[in-house]
């Protein structure tokens, strides 16, 4: 069943992979080693089941986007999936970059099915040593995007490429921020850290005031 398959990653359908028969022993070990982490995992899974269309970000970050995205905004994301359709319904324009050909084909089909005409879904290689994937944003002027999401491959390079493209009111969202990506390019931005007990999503804002999350 897809419900128990290992999630693809960005935008994958909600599931309880951790409760699949081959994973039960490892999941059970959390009861002894890290009960709090297991409880957080279950809460995340339940949240994803309750909000099946929401992006795979922390719930606090999702709420921030709900409150912040507006129909006049231009958005860019690295990593296509459920987030693509969800964001596209809330903004004027969305550019989405994906590196996996099969996943790109699937997302493109979903965009067509939903009759969304404000999405440009690009396919670019993220092979080691190549710059095509993070470089897709380089074709747009500085300050062009009001929202940028880094939730795909080559995240360090994407972060470096993103900051100059933020508009004065823009904000940058970096998922899995606890994995130690180089955020030096964001040093002049205001940061809001969110965590759901499993992973972190950080929000960087151009404005001097800290955004609520």
PDB file of C-alpha atoms in Angstrom:
ATOM      1  CA  UNK A   1       0.000   0.000   0.000  1.00  0.00           C
ATOM      2  CA  UNK A   2       1.219   3.534  -0.776  1.00  0.00           C
ATOM      3  CA  UNK A   3       0.212   4.485   2.751  1.00  0.00           C
ATOM      4  CA  UNK A   4       3.158   2.472   4.099  1.00  0.00           C
ATOM      5  CA  UNK A   5       5.727   3.167   1.348  1.00  0.00           C
ATOM      6  CA  UNK A   6       8.793   5.242   2.109  1.00  0.00           C
ATOM      7  CA  UNK A   7       7.911   8.885   1.337  1.00  0.00           C
ATOM      8  CA  UNK A   8       9.552  10.260  -1.798  1.00  0.00           C
ATOM      9  CA  UNK A   9      10.578  13.419  -0.040  1.00  0.00           C
ATOM     10  CA  UNK A  10       9.391  16.870  -1.038  1.00  0.00           C
ATOM     11  CA  UNK A  11       5.634  16.952  -1.295  1.00  0.00           C
ATOM     12  CA  UNK A  12       5.144  13.201  -0.921  1.00  0.00           C
ATOM     13  CA  UNK A  13       1.708  11.976   0.077  1.00  0.00           C
ATOM     14  CA  UNK A  14       1.092  11.585   3.812  1.00  0.00           C
ATOM     15  CA  UNK A  15       1.702   8.090   5.132  1.00  0.00           C
ATOM     16  CA  UNK A  16       2.749   6.117   8.195  1.00  0.00           C
ATOM     17  CA  UNK A  17       5.959   4.613   6.812  1.00  0.00           C
ATOM     18  CA  UNK A  18       7.216   4.340  10.369  1.00  0.00           C
ATOM     19  CA  UNK A  19       4.414   1.822  11.079  1.00  0.00           C
ATOM     20  CA  UNK A  20       5.100  -0.393   8.076  1.00  0.00           C
ATOM     21  CA  UNK A  21       5.868  -3.987   9.163  1.00  0.00           C
ATOM     22  CA  UNK A  22       9.618  -3.806   8.306  1.00  0.00           C
ATOM     23  CA  UNK A  23       9.931  -0.592  10.335  1.00  0.00           C
ATOM     24  CA  UNK A  24       7.974  -1.615  13.443  1.00  0.00           C
ATOM     25  CA  UNK A  25      11.019  -2.871  15.349  1.00  0.00           C
ATOM     26  CA  UNK A  26      12.896   0.389  14.834  1.00  0.00           C
ATOM     27  CA  UNK A  27       9.792   2.406  15.678  1.00  0.00           C
ATOM     28  CA  UNK A  28       9.299   0.364  18.856  1.00  0.00           C
ATOM     29  CA  UNK A  29      12.892   1.094  19.874  1.00  0.00           C
ATOM     30  CA  UNK A  30      11.990   4.786  20.081  1.00  0.00           C
ATOM     31  CA  UNK A  31       9.713   3.917  23.008  1.00  0.00           C
ATOM     32  CA  UNK A  32      12.842   3.045  24.960  1.00  0.00           C
ATOM     33  CA  UNK A  33      15.450   5.383  23.487  1.00  0.00           C
ATOM     34  CA  UNK A  34      13.527   8.539  22.600  1.00  0.00           C
ATOM     35  CA  UNK A  35       9.858   8.507  23.516  1.00  0.00           C
ATOM     36  CA  UNK A  36       9.511  12.260  22.963  1.00  0.00           C
ATOM     37  CA  UNK A  37      10.777  11.914  19.382  1.00  0.00           C
ATOM     38  CA  UNK A  38       8.300   9.098  18.713  1.00  0.00           C
ATOM     39  CA  UNK A  39       5.465  11.205  20.073  1.00  0.00           C
ATOM     40  CA  UNK A  40       6.525  14.067  17.790  1.00  0.00           C
ATOM     41  CA  UNK A  41       6.670  11.688  14.820  1.00  0.00           C
ATOM     42  CA  UNK A  42       3.123  10.533  15.483  1.00  0.00           C
ATOM     43  CA  UNK A  43       1.896  14.123  15.841  1.00  0.00           C
ATOM     44  CA  UNK A  44       3.491  15.011  12.488  1.00  0.00           C
ATOM     45  CA  UNK A  45       1.883  11.988  10.809  1.00  0.00           C
ATOM     46  CA  UNK A  46      -1.527  12.888  12.238  1.00  0.00           C
ATOM     47  CA  UNK A  47      -1.107  16.505  11.096  1.00  0.00           C
ATOM     48  CA  UNK A  48      -0.288  15.337   7.579  1.00  0.00           C
ATOM     49  CA  UNK A  49      -3.350  13.105   7.547  1.00  0.00           C
ATOM     50  CA  UNK A  50      -5.524  15.958   8.785  1.00  0.00           C
ATOM     51  CA  UNK A  51      -4.133  18.422   6.223  1.00  0.00           C
ATOM     52  CA  UNK A  52      -3.246  16.196   3.226  1.00  0.00           C
ATOM     53  CA  UNK A  53      -2.707  19.104   0.820  1.00  0.00           C
ATOM     54  CA  UNK A  54      -0.352  21.114   3.023  1.00  0.00           C
ATOM     55  CA  UNK A  55       3.385  21.260   2.221  1.00  0.00           C
ATOM     56  CA  UNK A  56       5.759  19.065   4.201  1.00  0.00           C
ATOM     57  CA  UNK A  57       6.985  21.902   6.426  1.00  0.00           C
ATOM     58  CA  UNK A  58       6.504  22.391  10.141  1.00  0.00           C
ATOM     59  CA  UNK A  59       2.921  23.275  11.022  1.00  0.00           C
ATOM     60  CA  UNK A  60       4.119  26.672  12.288  1.00  0.00           C
ATOM     61  CA  UNK A  61       5.749  27.416   8.941  1.00  0.00           C
ATOM     62  CA  UNK A  62       2.620  26.314   7.074  1.00  0.00           C
ATOM     63  CA  UNK A  63       0.522  28.629   9.228  1.00  0.00           C
ATOM     64  CA  UNK A  64       2.931  31.476   8.503  1.00  0.00           C
ATOM     65  CA  UNK A  65       2.484  30.880   4.759  1.00  0.00           C
ATOM     66  CA  UNK A  66      -1.299  30.759   5.111  1.00  0.00           C
ATOM     67  CA  UNK A  67      -1.195  34.176   6.756  1.00  0.00           C
ATOM     68  CA  UNK A  68       1.505  35.692   4.515  1.00  0.00           C
ATOM     69  CA  UNK A  69       0.946  34.534   0.935  1.00  0.00           C
ATOM     70  CA  UNK A  70      -1.258  36.783  -1.182  1.00  0.00           C
ATOM     71  CA  UNK A  71      -2.625  36.659  -4.719  1.00  0.00           C
ATOM     72  CA  UNK A  72      -0.316  39.428  -5.934  1.00  0.00           C
ATOM     73  CA  UNK A  73       2.900  37.572  -4.988  1.00  0.00           C
ATOM     74  CA  UNK A  74       5.505  35.898  -7.168  1.00  0.00           C
ATOM     75  CA  UNK A  75       6.907  32.664  -5.733  1.00  0.00           C
ATOM     76  CA  UNK A  76       9.779  30.281  -6.497  1.00  0.00           C
ATOM     77  CA  UNK A  77      10.451  26.821  -5.110  1.00  0.00           C
ATOM     78  CA  UNK A  78      13.191  24.234  -5.417  1.00  0.00           C
ATOM     79  CA  UNK A  79      11.524  20.826  -5.006  1.00  0.00           C
ATOM     80  CA  UNK A  80       8.148  20.166  -6.642  1.00  0.00           C
ATOM     81  CA  UNK A  81       5.273  18.213  -5.124  1.00  0.00           C
ATOM     82  CA  UNK A  82       2.207  18.832  -2.984  1.00  0.00           C
ATOM     83  CA  UNK A  83       3.670  22.215  -2.115  1.00  0.00           C
ATOM     84  CA  UNK A  84       3.491  23.230  -5.786  1.00  0.00           C
ATOM     85  CA  UNK A  85      -0.288  23.018  -6.065  1.00  0.00           C
ATOM     86  CA  UNK A  86      -0.808  24.385  -2.563  1.00  0.00           C
ATOM     87  CA  UNK A  87       1.360  27.462  -3.170  1.00  0.00           C
ATOM     88  CA  UNK A  88       0.079  28.066  -6.713  1.00  0.00           C
ATOM     89  CA  UNK A  89      -3.469  28.485  -5.413  1.00  0.00           C
ATOM     90  CA  UNK A  90      -2.294  31.303  -3.146  1.00  0.00           C
ATOM     91  CA  UNK A  91      -0.012  33.402  -5.378  1.00  0.00           C
ATOM     92  CA  UNK A  92       0.025  35.230  -8.683  1.00  0.00           C
ATOM     93  CA  UNK A  93       2.931  33.295 -10.197  1.00  0.00           C
ATOM     94  CA  UNK A  94       4.954  30.237  -9.169  1.00  0.00           C
ATOM     95  CA  UNK A  95       8.157  28.861 -10.665  1.00  0.00           C
ATOM     96  CA  UNK A  96       8.936  25.334  -9.471  1.00  0.00           C
ATOM     97  CA  UNK A  97      12.185  23.468 -10.143  1.00  0.00           C
ATOM     98  CA  UNK A  98      12.489  19.674  -9.952  1.00  0.00           C
ATOM     99  CA  UNK A  99      15.473  17.389 -10.645  1.00  0.00           C
ATOM    100  CA  UNK A 100      13.740  13.996 -10.898  1.00  0.00           C
ATOM    101  CA  UNK A 101      12.240  13.428 -14.394  1.00  0.00           C
ATOM    102  CA  UNK A 102       9.559  10.985 -13.245  1.00  0.00           C
ATOM    103  CA  UNK A 103       8.483  13.182 -10.346  1.00  0.00           C
ATOM    104  CA  UNK A 104       8.486  16.224 -12.636  1.00  0.00           C
ATOM    105  CA  UNK A 105       6.174  14.401 -15.038  1.00  0.00           C
ATOM    106  CA  UNK A 106       3.817  13.467 -12.203  1.00  0.00           C
ATOM    107  CA  UNK A 107       3.675  16.993 -10.788  1.00  0.00           C
ATOM    108  CA  UNK A 108       3.181  18.500 -14.253  1.00  0.00           C
ATOM    109  CA  UNK A 109       0.228  16.175 -14.795  1.00  0.00           C
ATOM    110  CA  UNK A 110      -1.267  17.224 -11.454  1.00  0.00           C
ATOM    111  CA  UNK A 111      -0.866  20.892 -12.372  1.00  0.00           C
ATOM    112  CA  UNK A 112      -2.693  20.298 -15.669  1.00  0.00           C
ATOM    113  CA  UNK A 113      -5.419  18.314 -13.908  1.00  0.00           C
ATOM    114  CA  UNK A 114      -5.961  21.166 -11.455  1.00  0.00           C
ATOM    115  CA  UNK A 115      -6.064  23.631 -14.402  1.00  0.00           C
ATOM    116  CA  UNK A 116      -3.476  25.881 -12.801  1.00  0.00           C
ATOM    117  CA  UNK A 117      -2.141  28.331 -15.372  1.00  0.00           C
ATOM    118  CA  UNK A 118       0.176  30.343 -13.134  1.00  0.00           C
ATOM    119  CA  UNK A 119       2.830  27.638 -12.666  1.00  0.00           C
ATOM    120  CA  UNK A 120       6.064  27.136 -14.583  1.00  0.00           C
ATOM    121  CA  UNK A 121       7.416  23.689 -13.684  1.00  0.00           C
ATOM    122  CA  UNK A 122      11.059  23.329 -14.733  1.00  0.00           C
ATOM    123  CA  UNK A 123      13.235  20.214 -14.932  1.00  0.00           C
ATOM    124  CA  UNK A 124      16.955  20.663 -14.216  1.00  0.00           C
ATOM    125  CA  UNK A 125      19.774  18.284 -13.392  1.00  0.00           C
ATOM    126  CA  UNK A 126      21.134  18.314  -9.850  1.00  0.00           C
ATOM    127  CA  UNK A 127      24.022  15.945 -10.551  1.00  0.00           C
ATOM    128  CA  UNK A 128      27.189  16.520  -8.491  1.00  0.00           C
ATOM    129  CA  UNK A 129      29.263  19.351  -9.901  1.00  0.00           C
ATOM    130  CA  UNK A 130      26.435  20.744 -12.033  1.00  0.00           C
ATOM    131  CA  UNK A 131      24.878  24.150 -11.399  1.00  0.00           C
ATOM    132  CA  UNK A 132      21.766  23.921 -13.584  1.00  0.00           C
ATOM    133  CA  UNK A 133      19.427  23.222 -10.668  1.00  0.00           C
ATOM    134  CA  UNK A 134      20.214  26.201  -8.402  1.00  0.00           C
ATOM    135  CA  UNK A 135      20.957  28.292 -11.482  1.00  0.00           C
ATOM    136  CA  UNK A 136      17.340  28.315 -12.683  1.00  0.00           C
ATOM    137  CA  UNK A 137      16.561  31.329 -10.528  1.00  0.00           C
ATOM    138  CA  UNK A 138      19.375  33.285 -12.160  1.00  0.00           C
ATOM    139  CA  UNK A 139      17.250  34.028 -15.230  1.00  0.00           C
ATOM    140  CA  UNK A 140      15.049  36.308 -13.114  1.00  0.00           C
ATOM    141  CA  UNK A 141      15.947  39.848 -11.997  1.00  0.00           C
ATOM    142  CA  UNK A 142      17.143  40.596  -8.490  1.00  0.00           C
ATOM    143  CA  UNK A 143      14.266  41.344  -6.137  1.00  0.00           C
ATOM    144  CA  UNK A 144      11.737  39.545  -8.344  1.00  0.00           C
ATOM    145  CA  UNK A 145      10.241  37.003  -5.923  1.00  0.00           C
ATOM    146  CA  UNK A 146       8.180  37.660  -2.822  1.00  0.00           C
ATOM    147  CA  UNK A 147       8.515  34.084  -1.563  1.00  0.00           C
ATOM    148  CA  UNK A 148      11.220  31.466  -2.133  1.00  0.00           C
ATOM    149  CA  UNK A 149      11.131  27.908  -0.793  1.00  0.00           C
ATOM    150  CA  UNK A 150      14.285  25.778  -0.548  1.00  0.00           C
ATOM    151  CA  UNK A 151      13.083  22.192  -0.168  1.00  0.00           C
ATOM    152  CA  UNK A 152      14.860  20.162  -2.849  1.00  0.00           C
ATOM    153  CA  UNK A 153      18.371  19.211  -3.953  1.00  0.00           C
ATOM    154  CA  UNK A 154      21.640  21.188  -3.617  1.00  0.00           C
ATOM    155  CA  UNK A 155      20.173  23.306  -0.842  1.00  0.00           C
ATOM    156  CA  UNK A 156      23.347  25.166   0.050  1.00  0.00           C
ATOM    157  CA  UNK A 157      23.745  26.418  -3.520  1.00  0.00           C
ATOM    158  CA  UNK A 158      20.036  27.251  -3.702  1.00  0.00           C
ATOM    159  CA  UNK A 159      20.206  29.321  -0.536  1.00  0.00           C
ATOM    160  CA  UNK A 160      23.152  31.254  -1.947  1.00  0.00           C
ATOM    161  CA  UNK A 161      21.276  31.920  -5.182  1.00  0.00           C
ATOM    162  CA  UNK A 162      18.001  32.872  -3.505  1.00  0.00           C
ATOM    163  CA  UNK A 163      18.766  35.880  -1.313  1.00  0.00           C
ATOM    164  CA  UNK A 164      19.412  38.417  -4.073  1.00  0.00           C
ATOM    165  CA  UNK A 165      16.141  37.449  -5.758  1.00  0.00           C
ATOM    166  CA  UNK A 166      13.977  38.375  -2.746  1.00  0.00           C
ATOM    167  CA  UNK A 167      11.807  41.457  -3.085  1.00  0.00           C
ATOM    168  CA  UNK A 168      11.842  44.085  -0.308  1.00  0.00           C
ATOM    169  CA  UNK A 169       8.836  42.380   1.281  1.00  0.00           C
ATOM    170  CA  UNK A 170      10.110  38.907   0.433  1.00  0.00           C
ATOM    171  CA  UNK A 171      10.751  35.924   2.673  1.00  0.00           C
ATOM    172  CA  UNK A 172      12.818  32.791   2.248  1.00  0.00           C
ATOM    173  CA  UNK A 173      11.785  29.438   3.758  1.00  0.00           C
ATOM    174  CA  UNK A 174      14.388  26.697   4.261  1.00  0.00           C
ATOM    175  CA  UNK A 175      13.099  23.264   5.190  1.00  0.00           C
ATOM    176  CA  UNK A 176      15.123  20.692   7.152  1.00  0.00           C
ATOM    177  CA  UNK A 177      17.119  23.640   8.444  1.00  0.00           C
ATOM    178  CA  UNK A 178      18.528  21.492  11.254  1.00  0.00           C
ATOM    179  CA  UNK A 179      20.696  19.602   8.754  1.00  0.00           C
ATOM    180  CA  UNK A 180      23.392  22.242   8.825  1.00  0.00           C
ATOM    181  CA  UNK A 181      23.096  24.033   5.500  1.00  0.00           C
ATOM    182  CA  UNK A 182      25.289  27.072   4.969  1.00  0.00           C
ATOM    183  CA  UNK A 183      23.034  30.039   5.665  1.00  0.00           C
ATOM    184  CA  UNK A 184      25.794  32.654   5.586  1.00  0.00           C
ATOM    185  CA  UNK A 185      24.078  34.413   2.642  1.00  0.00           C
ATOM    186  CA  UNK A 186      21.091  35.007   4.959  1.00  0.00           C
ATOM    187  CA  UNK A 187      23.105  36.816   7.629  1.00  0.00           C
ATOM    188  CA  UNK A 188      21.474  40.176   6.866  1.00  0.00           C
ATOM    189  CA  UNK A 189      17.954  38.757   7.054  1.00  0.00           C
ATOM    190  CA  UNK A 190      15.742  38.311  10.092  1.00  0.00           C
ATOM    191  CA  UNK A 191      15.345  34.654  11.083  1.00  0.00           C
ATOM    192  CA  UNK A 192      12.433  32.822  12.677  1.00  0.00           C
ATOM    193  CA  UNK A 193      13.152  29.230  13.715  1.00  0.00           C
ATOM    194  CA  UNK A 194      10.354  26.636  13.845  1.00  0.00           C
ATOM    195  CA  UNK A 195      10.589  22.988  14.906  1.00  0.00           C
ATOM    196  CA  UNK A 196       8.017  20.207  15.211  1.00  0.00           C
ATOM    197  CA  UNK A 197      10.147  17.803  17.230  1.00  0.00           C
ATOM    198  CA  UNK A 198      11.262  15.941  14.098  1.00  0.00           C
ATOM    199  CA  UNK A 199      12.748  18.577  11.819  1.00  0.00           C
ATOM    200  CA  UNK A 200      13.110  22.356  11.524  1.00  0.00           C
ATOM    201  CA  UNK A 201      11.831  24.906   9.031  1.00  0.00           C
ATOM    202  CA  UNK A 202      13.431  28.354   9.176  1.00  0.00           C
ATOM    203  CA  UNK A 203      11.937  31.561   7.810  1.00  0.00           C
ATOM    204  CA  UNK A 204      14.137  34.479   6.719  1.00  0.00           C
ATOM    205  CA  UNK A 205      12.575  37.874   6.175  1.00  0.00           C
ATOM    206  CA  UNK A 206      13.899  41.025   4.513  1.00  0.00           C
ATOM    207  CA  UNK A 207      12.013  43.290   6.885  1.00  0.00           C
ATOM    208  CA  UNK A 208      13.669  44.341  10.112  1.00  0.00           C
ATOM    209  CA  UNK A 209      10.753  43.136  12.204  1.00  0.00           C
ATOM    210  CA  UNK A 210      10.561  39.431  12.997  1.00  0.00           C
ATOM    211  CA  UNK A 211       7.669  37.641  11.246  1.00  0.00           C
ATOM    212  CA  UNK A 212       5.329  35.653  13.461  1.00  0.00           C
ATOM    213  CA  UNK A 213       5.338  31.871  12.968  1.00  0.00           C
TER     214      UNK A 213
END
